[in-house]
PDB file of C-alpha atoms and ligand atoms in Angstrom:
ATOM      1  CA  UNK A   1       0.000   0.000   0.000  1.00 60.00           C
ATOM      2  CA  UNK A   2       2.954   2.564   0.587  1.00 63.00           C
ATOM      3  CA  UNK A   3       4.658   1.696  -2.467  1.00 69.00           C
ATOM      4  CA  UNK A   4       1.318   2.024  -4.549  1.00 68.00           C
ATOM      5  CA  UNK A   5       0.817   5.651  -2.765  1.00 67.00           C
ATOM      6  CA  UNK A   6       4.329   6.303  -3.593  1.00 66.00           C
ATOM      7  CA  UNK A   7       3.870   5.458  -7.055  1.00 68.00           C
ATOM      8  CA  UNK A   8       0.719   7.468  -7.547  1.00 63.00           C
ATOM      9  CA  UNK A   9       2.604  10.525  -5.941  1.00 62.00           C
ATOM     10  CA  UNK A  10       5.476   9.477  -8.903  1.00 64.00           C
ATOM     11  CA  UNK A  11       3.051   9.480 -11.600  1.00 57.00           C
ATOM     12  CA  UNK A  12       0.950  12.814 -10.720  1.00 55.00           C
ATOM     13  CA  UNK A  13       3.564  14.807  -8.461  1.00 50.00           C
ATOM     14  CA  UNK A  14       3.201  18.328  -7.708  1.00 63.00           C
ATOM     15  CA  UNK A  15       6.993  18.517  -9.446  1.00 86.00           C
ATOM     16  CA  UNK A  16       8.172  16.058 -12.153  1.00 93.00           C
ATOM     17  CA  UNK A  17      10.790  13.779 -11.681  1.00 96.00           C
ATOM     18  CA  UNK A  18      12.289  11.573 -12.999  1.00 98.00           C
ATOM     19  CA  UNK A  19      14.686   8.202 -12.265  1.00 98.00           C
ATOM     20  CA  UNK A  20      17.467   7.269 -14.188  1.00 98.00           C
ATOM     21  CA  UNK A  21      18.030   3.396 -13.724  1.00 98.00           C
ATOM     22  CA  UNK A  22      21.109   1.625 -14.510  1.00 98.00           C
ATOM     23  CA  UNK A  23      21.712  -1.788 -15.679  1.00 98.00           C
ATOM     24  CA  UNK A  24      25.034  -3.759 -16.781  1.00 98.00           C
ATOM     25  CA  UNK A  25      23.977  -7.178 -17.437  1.00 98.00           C
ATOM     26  CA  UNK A  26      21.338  -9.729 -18.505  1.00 98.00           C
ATOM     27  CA  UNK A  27      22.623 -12.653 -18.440  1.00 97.00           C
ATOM     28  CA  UNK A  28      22.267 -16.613 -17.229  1.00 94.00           C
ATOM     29  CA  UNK A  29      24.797 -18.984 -15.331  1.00 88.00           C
ATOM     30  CA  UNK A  30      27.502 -17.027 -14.410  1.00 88.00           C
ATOM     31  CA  UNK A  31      29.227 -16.218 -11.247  1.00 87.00           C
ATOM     32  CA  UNK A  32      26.652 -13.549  -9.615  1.00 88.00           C
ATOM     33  CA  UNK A  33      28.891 -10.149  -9.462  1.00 90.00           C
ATOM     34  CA  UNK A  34      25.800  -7.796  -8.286  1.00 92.00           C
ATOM     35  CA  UNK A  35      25.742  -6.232 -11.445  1.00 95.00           C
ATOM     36  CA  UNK A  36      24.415  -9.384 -13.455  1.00 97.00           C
ATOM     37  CA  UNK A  37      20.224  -9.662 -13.919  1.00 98.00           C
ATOM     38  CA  UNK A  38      18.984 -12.905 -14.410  1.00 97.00           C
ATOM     39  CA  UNK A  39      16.824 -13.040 -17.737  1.00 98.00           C
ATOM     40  CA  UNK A  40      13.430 -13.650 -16.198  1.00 98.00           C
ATOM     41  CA  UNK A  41      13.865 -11.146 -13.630  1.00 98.00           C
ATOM     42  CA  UNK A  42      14.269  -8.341 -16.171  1.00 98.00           C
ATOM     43  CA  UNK A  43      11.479  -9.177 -18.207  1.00 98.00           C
ATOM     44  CA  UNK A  44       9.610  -9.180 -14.890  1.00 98.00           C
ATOM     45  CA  UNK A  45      11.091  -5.851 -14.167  1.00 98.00           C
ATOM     46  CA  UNK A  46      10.244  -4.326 -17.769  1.00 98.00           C
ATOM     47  CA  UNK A  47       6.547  -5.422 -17.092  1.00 98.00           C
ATOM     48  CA  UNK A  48       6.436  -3.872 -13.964  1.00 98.00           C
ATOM     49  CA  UNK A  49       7.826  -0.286 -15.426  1.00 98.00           C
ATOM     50  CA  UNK A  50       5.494  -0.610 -18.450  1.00 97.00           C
ATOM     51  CA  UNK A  51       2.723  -1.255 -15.896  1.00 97.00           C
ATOM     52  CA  UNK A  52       3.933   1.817 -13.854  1.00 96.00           C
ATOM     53  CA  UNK A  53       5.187   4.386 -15.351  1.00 94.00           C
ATOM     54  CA  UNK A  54       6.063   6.036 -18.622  1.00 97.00           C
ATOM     55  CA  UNK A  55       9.182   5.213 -20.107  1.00 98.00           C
ATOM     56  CA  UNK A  56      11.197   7.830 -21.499  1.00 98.00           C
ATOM     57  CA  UNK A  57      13.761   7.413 -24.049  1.00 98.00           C
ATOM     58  CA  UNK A  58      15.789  10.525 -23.594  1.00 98.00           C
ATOM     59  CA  UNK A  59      15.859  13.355 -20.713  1.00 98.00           C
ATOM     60  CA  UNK A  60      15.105  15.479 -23.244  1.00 97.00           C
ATOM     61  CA  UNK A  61      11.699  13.209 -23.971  1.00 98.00           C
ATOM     62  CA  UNK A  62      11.183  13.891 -20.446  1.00 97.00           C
ATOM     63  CA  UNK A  63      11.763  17.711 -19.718  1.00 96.00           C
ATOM     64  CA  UNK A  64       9.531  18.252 -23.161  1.00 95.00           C
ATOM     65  CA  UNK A  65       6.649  16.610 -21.248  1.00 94.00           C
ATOM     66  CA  UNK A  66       4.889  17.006 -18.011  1.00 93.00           C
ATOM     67  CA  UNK A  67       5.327  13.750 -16.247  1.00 95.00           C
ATOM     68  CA  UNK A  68       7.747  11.497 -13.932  1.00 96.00           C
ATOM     69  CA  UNK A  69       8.669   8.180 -15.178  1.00 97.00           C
ATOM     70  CA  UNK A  70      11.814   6.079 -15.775  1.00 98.00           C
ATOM     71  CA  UNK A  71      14.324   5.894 -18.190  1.00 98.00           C
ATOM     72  CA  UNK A  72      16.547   2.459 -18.738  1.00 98.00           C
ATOM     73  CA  UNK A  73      20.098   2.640 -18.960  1.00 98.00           C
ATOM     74  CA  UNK A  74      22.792   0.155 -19.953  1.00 98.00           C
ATOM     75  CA  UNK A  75      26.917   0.222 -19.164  1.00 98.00           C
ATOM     76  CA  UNK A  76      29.585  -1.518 -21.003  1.00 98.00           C
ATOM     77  CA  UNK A  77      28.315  -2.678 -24.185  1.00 98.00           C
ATOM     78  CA  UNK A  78      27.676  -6.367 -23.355  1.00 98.00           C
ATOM     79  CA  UNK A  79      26.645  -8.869 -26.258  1.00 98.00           C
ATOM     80  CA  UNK A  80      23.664  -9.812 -24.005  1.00 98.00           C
ATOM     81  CA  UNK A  81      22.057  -6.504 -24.361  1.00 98.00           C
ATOM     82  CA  UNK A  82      22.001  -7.051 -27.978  1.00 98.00           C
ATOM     83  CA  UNK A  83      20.561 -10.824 -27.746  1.00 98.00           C
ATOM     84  CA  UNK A  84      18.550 -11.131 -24.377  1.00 98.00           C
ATOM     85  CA  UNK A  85      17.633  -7.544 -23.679  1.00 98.00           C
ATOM     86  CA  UNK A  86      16.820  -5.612 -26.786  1.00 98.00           C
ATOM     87  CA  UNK A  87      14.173  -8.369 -27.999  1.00 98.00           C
ATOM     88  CA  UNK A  88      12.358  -7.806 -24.947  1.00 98.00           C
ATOM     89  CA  UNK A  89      12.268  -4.026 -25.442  1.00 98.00           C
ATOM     90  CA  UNK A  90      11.190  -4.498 -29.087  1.00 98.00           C
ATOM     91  CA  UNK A  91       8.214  -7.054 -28.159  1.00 98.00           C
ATOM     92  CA  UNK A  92       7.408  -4.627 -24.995  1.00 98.00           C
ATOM     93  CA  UNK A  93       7.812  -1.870 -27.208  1.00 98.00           C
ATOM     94  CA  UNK A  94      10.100   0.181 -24.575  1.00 98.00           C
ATOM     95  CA  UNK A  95      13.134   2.327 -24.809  1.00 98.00           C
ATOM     96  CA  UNK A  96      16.476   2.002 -23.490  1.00 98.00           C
ATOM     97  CA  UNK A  97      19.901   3.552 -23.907  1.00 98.00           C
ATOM     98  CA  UNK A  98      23.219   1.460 -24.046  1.00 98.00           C
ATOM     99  CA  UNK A  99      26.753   3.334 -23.150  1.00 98.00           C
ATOM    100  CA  UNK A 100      29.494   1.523 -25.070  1.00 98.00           C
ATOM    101  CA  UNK A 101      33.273   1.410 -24.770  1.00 98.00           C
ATOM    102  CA  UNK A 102      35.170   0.898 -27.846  1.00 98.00           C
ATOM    103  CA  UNK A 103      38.001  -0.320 -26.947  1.00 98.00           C
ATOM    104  CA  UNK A 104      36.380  -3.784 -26.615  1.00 98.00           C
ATOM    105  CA  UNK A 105      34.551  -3.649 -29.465  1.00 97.00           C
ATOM    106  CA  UNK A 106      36.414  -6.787 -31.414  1.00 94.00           C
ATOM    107  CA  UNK A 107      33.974  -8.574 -29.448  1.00 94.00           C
ATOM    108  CA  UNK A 108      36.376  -9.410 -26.075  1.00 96.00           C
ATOM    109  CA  UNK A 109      35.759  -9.658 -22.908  1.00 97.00           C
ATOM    110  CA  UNK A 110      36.376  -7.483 -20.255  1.00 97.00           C
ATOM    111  CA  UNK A 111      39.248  -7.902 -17.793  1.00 97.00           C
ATOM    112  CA  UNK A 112      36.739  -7.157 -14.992  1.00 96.00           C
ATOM    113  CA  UNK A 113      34.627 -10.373 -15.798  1.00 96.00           C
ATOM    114  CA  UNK A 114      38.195 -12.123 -15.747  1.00 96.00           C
ATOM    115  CA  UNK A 115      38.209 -11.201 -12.709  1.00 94.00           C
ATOM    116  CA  UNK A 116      35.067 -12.234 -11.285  1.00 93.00           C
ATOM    117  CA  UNK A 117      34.361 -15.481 -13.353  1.00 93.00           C
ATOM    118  CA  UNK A 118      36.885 -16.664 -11.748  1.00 91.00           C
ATOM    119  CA  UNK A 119      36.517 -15.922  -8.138  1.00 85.00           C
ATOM    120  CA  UNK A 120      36.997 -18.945  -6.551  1.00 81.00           C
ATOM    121  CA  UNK A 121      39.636 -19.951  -8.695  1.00 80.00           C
ATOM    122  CA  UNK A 122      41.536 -16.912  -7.690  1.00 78.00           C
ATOM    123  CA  UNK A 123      40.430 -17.221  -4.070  1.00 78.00           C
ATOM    124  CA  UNK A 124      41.547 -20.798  -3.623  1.00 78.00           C
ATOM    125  CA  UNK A 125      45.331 -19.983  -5.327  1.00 72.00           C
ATOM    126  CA  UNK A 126      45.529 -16.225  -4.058  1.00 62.00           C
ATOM    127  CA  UNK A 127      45.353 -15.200  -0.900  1.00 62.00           C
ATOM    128  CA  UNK A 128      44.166 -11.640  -2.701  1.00 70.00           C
ATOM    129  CA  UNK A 129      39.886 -11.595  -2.414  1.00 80.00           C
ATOM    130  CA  UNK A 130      38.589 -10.449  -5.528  1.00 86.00           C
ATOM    131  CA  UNK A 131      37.534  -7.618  -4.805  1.00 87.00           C
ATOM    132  CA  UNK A 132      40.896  -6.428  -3.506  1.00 89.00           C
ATOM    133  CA  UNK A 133      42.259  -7.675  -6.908  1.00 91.00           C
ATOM    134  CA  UNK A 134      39.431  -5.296  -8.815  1.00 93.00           C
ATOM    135  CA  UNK A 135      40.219  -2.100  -6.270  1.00 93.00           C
ATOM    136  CA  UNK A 136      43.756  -2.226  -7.416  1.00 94.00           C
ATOM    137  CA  UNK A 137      43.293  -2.855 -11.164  1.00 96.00           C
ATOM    138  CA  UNK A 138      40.217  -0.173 -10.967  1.00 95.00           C
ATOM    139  CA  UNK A 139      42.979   2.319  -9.514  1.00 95.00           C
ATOM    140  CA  UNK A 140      45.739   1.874 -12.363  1.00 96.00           C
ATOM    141  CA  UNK A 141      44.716   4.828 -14.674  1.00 96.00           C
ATOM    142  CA  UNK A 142      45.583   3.591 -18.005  1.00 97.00           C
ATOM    143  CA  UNK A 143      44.001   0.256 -19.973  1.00 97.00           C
ATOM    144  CA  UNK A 144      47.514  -0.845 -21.333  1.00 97.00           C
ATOM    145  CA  UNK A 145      48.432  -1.294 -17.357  1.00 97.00           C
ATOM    146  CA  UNK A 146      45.781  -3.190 -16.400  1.00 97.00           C
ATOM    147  CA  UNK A 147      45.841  -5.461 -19.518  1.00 97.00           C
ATOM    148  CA  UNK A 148      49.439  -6.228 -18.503  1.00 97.00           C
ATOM    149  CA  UNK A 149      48.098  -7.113 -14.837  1.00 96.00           C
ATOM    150  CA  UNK A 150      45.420  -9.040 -15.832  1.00 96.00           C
ATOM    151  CA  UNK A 151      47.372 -11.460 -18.538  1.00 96.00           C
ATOM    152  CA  UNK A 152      49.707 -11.447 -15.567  1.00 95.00           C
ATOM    153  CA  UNK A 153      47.422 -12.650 -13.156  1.00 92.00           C
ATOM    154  CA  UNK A 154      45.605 -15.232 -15.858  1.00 93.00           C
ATOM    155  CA  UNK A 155      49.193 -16.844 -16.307  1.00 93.00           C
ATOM    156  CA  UNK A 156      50.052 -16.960 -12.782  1.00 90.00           C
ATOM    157  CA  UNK A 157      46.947 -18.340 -11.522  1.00 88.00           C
ATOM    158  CA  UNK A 158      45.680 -20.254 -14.756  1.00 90.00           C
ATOM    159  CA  UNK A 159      42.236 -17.793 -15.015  1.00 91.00           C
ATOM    160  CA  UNK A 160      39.974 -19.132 -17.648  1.00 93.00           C
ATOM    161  CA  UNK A 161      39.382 -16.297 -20.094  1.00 90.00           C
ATOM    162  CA  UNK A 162      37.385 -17.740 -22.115  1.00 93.00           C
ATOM    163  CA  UNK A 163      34.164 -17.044 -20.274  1.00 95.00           C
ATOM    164  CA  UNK A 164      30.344 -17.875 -21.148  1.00 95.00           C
ATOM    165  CA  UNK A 165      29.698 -16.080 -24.788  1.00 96.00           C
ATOM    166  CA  UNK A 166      26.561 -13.767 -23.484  1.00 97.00           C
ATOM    167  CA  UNK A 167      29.237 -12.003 -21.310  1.00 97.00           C
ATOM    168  CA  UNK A 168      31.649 -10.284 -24.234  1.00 98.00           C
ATOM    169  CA  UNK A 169      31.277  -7.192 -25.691  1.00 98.00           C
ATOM    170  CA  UNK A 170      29.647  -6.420 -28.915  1.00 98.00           C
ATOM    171  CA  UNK A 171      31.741  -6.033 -31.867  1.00 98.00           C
ATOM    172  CA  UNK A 172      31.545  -3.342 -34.569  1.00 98.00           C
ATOM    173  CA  UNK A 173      28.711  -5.446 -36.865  1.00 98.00           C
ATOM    174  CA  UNK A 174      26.312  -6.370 -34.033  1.00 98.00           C
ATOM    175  CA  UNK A 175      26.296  -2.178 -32.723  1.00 98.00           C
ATOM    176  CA  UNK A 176      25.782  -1.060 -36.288  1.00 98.00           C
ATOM    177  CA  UNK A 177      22.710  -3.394 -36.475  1.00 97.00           C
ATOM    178  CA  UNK A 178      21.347  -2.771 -32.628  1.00 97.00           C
ATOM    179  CA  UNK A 179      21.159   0.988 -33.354  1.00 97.00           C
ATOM    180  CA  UNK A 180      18.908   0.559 -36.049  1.00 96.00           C
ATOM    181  CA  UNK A 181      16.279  -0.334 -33.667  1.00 97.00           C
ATOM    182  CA  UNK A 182      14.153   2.550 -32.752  1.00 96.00           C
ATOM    183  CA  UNK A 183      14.247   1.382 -28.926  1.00 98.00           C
ATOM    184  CA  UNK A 184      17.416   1.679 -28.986  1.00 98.00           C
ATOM    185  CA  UNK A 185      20.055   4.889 -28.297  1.00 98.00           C
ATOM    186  CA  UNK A 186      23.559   4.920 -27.972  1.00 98.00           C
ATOM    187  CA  UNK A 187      25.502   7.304 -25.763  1.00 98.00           C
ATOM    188  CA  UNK A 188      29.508   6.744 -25.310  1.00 98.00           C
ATOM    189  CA  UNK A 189      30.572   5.414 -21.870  1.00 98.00           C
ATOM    190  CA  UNK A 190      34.980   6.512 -23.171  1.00 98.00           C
ATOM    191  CA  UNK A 191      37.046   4.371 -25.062  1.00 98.00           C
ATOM    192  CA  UNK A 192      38.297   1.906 -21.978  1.00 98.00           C
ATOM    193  CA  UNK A 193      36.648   2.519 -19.111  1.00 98.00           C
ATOM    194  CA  UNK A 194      38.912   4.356 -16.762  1.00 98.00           C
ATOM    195  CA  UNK A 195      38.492   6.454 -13.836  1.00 98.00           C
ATOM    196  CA  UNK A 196      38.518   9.921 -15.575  1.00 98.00           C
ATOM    197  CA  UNK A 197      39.753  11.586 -12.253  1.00 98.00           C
ATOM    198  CA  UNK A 198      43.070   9.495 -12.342  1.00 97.00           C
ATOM    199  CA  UNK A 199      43.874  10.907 -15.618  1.00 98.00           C
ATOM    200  CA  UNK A 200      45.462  14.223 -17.329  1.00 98.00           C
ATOM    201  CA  UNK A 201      42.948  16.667 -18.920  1.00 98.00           C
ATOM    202  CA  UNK A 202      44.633  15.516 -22.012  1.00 98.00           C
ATOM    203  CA  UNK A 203      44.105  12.092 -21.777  1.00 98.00           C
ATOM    204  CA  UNK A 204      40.587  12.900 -20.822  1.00 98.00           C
ATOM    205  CA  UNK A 205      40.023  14.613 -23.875  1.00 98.00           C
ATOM    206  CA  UNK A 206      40.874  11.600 -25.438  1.00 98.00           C
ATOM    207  CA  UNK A 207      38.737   9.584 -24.072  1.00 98.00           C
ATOM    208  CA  UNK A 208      35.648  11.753 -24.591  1.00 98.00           C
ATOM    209  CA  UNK A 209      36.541  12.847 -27.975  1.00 98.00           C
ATOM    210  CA  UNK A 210      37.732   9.480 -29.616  1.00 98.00           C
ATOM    211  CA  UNK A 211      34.761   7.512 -28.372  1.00 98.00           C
ATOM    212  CA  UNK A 212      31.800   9.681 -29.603  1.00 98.00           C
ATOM    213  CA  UNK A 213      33.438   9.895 -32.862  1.00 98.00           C
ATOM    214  CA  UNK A 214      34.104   6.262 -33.476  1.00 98.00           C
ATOM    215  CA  UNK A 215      30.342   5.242 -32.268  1.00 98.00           C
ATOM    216  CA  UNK A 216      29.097   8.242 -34.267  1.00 98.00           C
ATOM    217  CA  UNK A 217      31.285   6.777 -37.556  1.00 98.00           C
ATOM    218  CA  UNK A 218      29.819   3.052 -36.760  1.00 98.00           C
ATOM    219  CA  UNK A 219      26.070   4.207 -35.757  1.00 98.00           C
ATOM    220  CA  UNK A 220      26.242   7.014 -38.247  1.00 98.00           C
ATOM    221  CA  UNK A 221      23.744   9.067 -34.815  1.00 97.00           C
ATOM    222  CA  UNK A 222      24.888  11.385 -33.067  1.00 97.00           C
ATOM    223  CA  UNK A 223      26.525  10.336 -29.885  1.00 98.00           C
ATOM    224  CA  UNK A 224      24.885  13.286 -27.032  1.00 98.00           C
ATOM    225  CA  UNK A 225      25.335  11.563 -23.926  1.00 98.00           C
ATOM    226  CA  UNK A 226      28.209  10.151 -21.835  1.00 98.00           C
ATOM    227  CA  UNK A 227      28.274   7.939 -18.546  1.00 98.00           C
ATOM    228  CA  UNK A 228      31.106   8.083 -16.377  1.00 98.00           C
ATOM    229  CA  UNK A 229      32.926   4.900 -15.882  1.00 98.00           C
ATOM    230  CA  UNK A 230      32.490   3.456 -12.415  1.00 97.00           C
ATOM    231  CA  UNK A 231      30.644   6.552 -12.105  1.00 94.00           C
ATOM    232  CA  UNK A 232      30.803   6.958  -8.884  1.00 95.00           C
ATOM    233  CA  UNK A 233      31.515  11.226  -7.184  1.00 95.00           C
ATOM    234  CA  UNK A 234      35.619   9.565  -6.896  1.00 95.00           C
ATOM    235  CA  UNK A 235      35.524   8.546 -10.454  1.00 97.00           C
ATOM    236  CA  UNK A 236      34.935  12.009 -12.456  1.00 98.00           C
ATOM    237  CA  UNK A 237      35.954  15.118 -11.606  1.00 98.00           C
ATOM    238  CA  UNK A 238      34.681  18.844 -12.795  1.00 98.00           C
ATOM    239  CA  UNK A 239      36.957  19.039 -15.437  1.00 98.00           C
ATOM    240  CA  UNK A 240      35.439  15.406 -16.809  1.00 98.00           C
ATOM    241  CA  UNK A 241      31.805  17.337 -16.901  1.00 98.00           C
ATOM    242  CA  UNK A 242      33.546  20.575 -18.573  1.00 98.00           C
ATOM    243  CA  UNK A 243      34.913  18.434 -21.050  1.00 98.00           C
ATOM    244  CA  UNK A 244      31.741  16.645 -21.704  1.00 98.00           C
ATOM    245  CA  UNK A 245      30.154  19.727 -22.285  1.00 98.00           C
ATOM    246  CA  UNK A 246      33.307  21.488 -24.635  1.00 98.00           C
ATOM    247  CA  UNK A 247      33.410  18.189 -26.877  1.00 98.00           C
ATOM    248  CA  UNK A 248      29.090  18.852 -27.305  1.00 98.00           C
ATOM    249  CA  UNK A 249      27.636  15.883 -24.946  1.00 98.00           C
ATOM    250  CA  UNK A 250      24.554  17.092 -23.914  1.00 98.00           C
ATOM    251  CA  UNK A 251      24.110  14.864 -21.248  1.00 98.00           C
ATOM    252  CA  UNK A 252      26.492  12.758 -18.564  1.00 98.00           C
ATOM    253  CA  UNK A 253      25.077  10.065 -16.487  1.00 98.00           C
ATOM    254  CA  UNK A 254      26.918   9.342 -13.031  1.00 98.00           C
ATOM    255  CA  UNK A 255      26.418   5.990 -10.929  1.00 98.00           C
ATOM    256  CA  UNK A 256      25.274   7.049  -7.624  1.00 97.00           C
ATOM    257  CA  UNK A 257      21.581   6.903  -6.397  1.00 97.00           C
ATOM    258  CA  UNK A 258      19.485  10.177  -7.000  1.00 97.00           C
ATOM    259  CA  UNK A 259      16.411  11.486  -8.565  1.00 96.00           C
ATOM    260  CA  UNK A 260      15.990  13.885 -11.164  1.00 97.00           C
ATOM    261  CA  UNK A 261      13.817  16.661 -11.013  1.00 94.00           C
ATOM    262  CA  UNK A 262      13.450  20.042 -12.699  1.00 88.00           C
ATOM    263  CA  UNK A 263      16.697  21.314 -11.316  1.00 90.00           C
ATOM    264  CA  UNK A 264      19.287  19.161 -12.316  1.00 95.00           C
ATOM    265  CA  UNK A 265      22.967  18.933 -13.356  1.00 97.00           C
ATOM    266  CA  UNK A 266      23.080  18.369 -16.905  1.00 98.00           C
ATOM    267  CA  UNK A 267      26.283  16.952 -16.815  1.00 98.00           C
ATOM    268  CA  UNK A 268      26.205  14.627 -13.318  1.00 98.00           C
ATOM    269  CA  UNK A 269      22.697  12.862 -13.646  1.00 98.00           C
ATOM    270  CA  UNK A 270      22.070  10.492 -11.057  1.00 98.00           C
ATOM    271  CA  UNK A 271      21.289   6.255 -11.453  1.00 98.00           C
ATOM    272  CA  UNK A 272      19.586   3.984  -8.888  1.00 98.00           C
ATOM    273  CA  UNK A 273      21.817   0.677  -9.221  1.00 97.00           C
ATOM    274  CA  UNK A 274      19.562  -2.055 -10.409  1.00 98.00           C
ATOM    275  CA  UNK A 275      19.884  -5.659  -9.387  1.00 97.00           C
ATOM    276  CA  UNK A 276      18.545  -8.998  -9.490  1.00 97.00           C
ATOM    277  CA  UNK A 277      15.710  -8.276  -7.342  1.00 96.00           C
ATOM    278  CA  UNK A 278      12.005  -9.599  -7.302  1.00 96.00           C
ATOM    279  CA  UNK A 279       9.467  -7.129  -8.253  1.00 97.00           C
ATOM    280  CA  UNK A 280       8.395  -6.319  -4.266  1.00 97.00           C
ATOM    281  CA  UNK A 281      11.937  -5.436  -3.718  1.00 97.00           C
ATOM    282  CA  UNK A 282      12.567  -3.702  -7.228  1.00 98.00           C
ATOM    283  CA  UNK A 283       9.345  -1.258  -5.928  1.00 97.00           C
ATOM    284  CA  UNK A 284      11.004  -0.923  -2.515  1.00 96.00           C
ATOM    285  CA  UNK A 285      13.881   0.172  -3.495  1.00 96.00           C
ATOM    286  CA  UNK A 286      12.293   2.588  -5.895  1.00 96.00           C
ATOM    287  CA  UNK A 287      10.273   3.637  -3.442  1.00 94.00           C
ATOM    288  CA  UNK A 288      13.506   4.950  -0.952  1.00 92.00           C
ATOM    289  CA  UNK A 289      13.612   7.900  -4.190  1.00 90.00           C
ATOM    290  CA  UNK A 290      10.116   9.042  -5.084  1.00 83.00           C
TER     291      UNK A 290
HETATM  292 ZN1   ZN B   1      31.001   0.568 -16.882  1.00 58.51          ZN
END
């Protein structure tokens, strides 16, 4: 009963607002990281927001309107959201936007998923946890440093890195055919996914720049909205959101819980973390933001 009131007060509020929510992967048997949804669950959870609320596809869908609602957002670039997730949004007719890297886009996998597919492996041989292992990798600025760790650490310890298919990223074919659907937008999310606050402005730059223009040459859209990787207030800093606004990104998405109402900051919009949840605690933890 509170979370129906709640949800009224969401879909006629005195001010509209609206909540960004973010998503990573959809995906079955593999090692549960926190940011993987099982494939049932999310069409469960798409049925429930259809049900709900409006679904926008774009803040700017949203400020040209009057109402609150829900927007769906994607990280990484995962081959899953092309093969599991988009046919759901095409049969349930409901938008989403996916932020890509490029620097995976051969079709690889990334070195975080190393990582955690093989947790136990690396628990058993290592007296390193995992997530000890992802802090320090997450806190070496550039890719070509943490590649070298991680090839390290797969010969050392004998990793598997050849993980279940559904968990690489999209190559350059399968993105040129996913944004041709018209539920589907593409934003940049940099080239490979580093803390922007550990690098120069330069190499910043970079990042920003070189992305949108290699997803604008393979989508032939225009690329107006970045996330942050790990996105969290440590992993960007102001001159990551001046950038984002000198290189024309209209939008940047962050990764820490918020709402979004009239007022906002164009360029650090909040997300509400999204996990494998039922739908009673997918409303609750809605609930905590309307
Ligand atoms: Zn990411």
């Amino acid at each position: 009963v509170f979370v129906l009131n709640y949800i009224k007060r969401l879909v006629r509020p005195k001010q509209k607002s609206l909540l960004v929510l973010l998503y990573h992967k959809v995906v079955n048997d593999v090692v549960p990281d926190g940011l993987t949804v099982n494939p049932e669950i999310y069409l469960e959870h798409l049925r429930f927001y259809k049900a709900t609320f409006p679904v926008f596809s774009s803040i700017d869908e949203w400020r040209e309107g009057n109402s609150s609602g829900v927007m769906i957002t994607f990280d990484d670039g995962y081959v899953n959201n092309l093969n599991i997730v988009a046919p759901m949004h095409e049969s349930l007719e409901i938008p989403f936007t996916i932020f890509m890297t490029t620097h995976w886009l051969e079709g690889r996998f990334f070195w975080w998923d190393i990582i955690t597919q093989n947790k136990d492996w690396l628990a058993s041989s290592n007296k390193m946890g995992t997530d000890e292992v992802l802090n320090s990798l997450m806190n070496l600025p550039h890719i070509e440093q943490k590649e070298k760790r991680v090839d390290e650490l797969i010969f050392k310890y004998q990793l598997k890195n050849e993980l279940n298919k559904d968990l690489r990223c999209m190559n350059i074919a399968e993105l040129s055919a996913l944004s041709n659907s018209k539920w589907v937008n593409i934003g940049s999310h940099t080239i490979s996914h580093p803390r922007l606050a550990l690098l120069s402005n330069e190499n910043q730059e970079v990042e920003l720049i070189n992305s949108k223009i290699e997803l604008e040459k393979i989508t032939g859209k225009q690329i107006d909205c970045l996330s942050y990787p790990h996105g969290g207030k440590q992993a960007f800093n102001q001159e990551s959101k001046m950038l984002a606004s000198k290189i024309g990104y209209k939008y940047a998405f962050a990764a820490y819980s918020g709402k979004v109402s009239n007022a906002f900051d164009p360029y650090e919009i909040p997300r509400i973390h999204i996990g494998n949840y039922d739908v009673n605690e997918l409303k609750q933890k809605l609930a905590k933001f309307l």
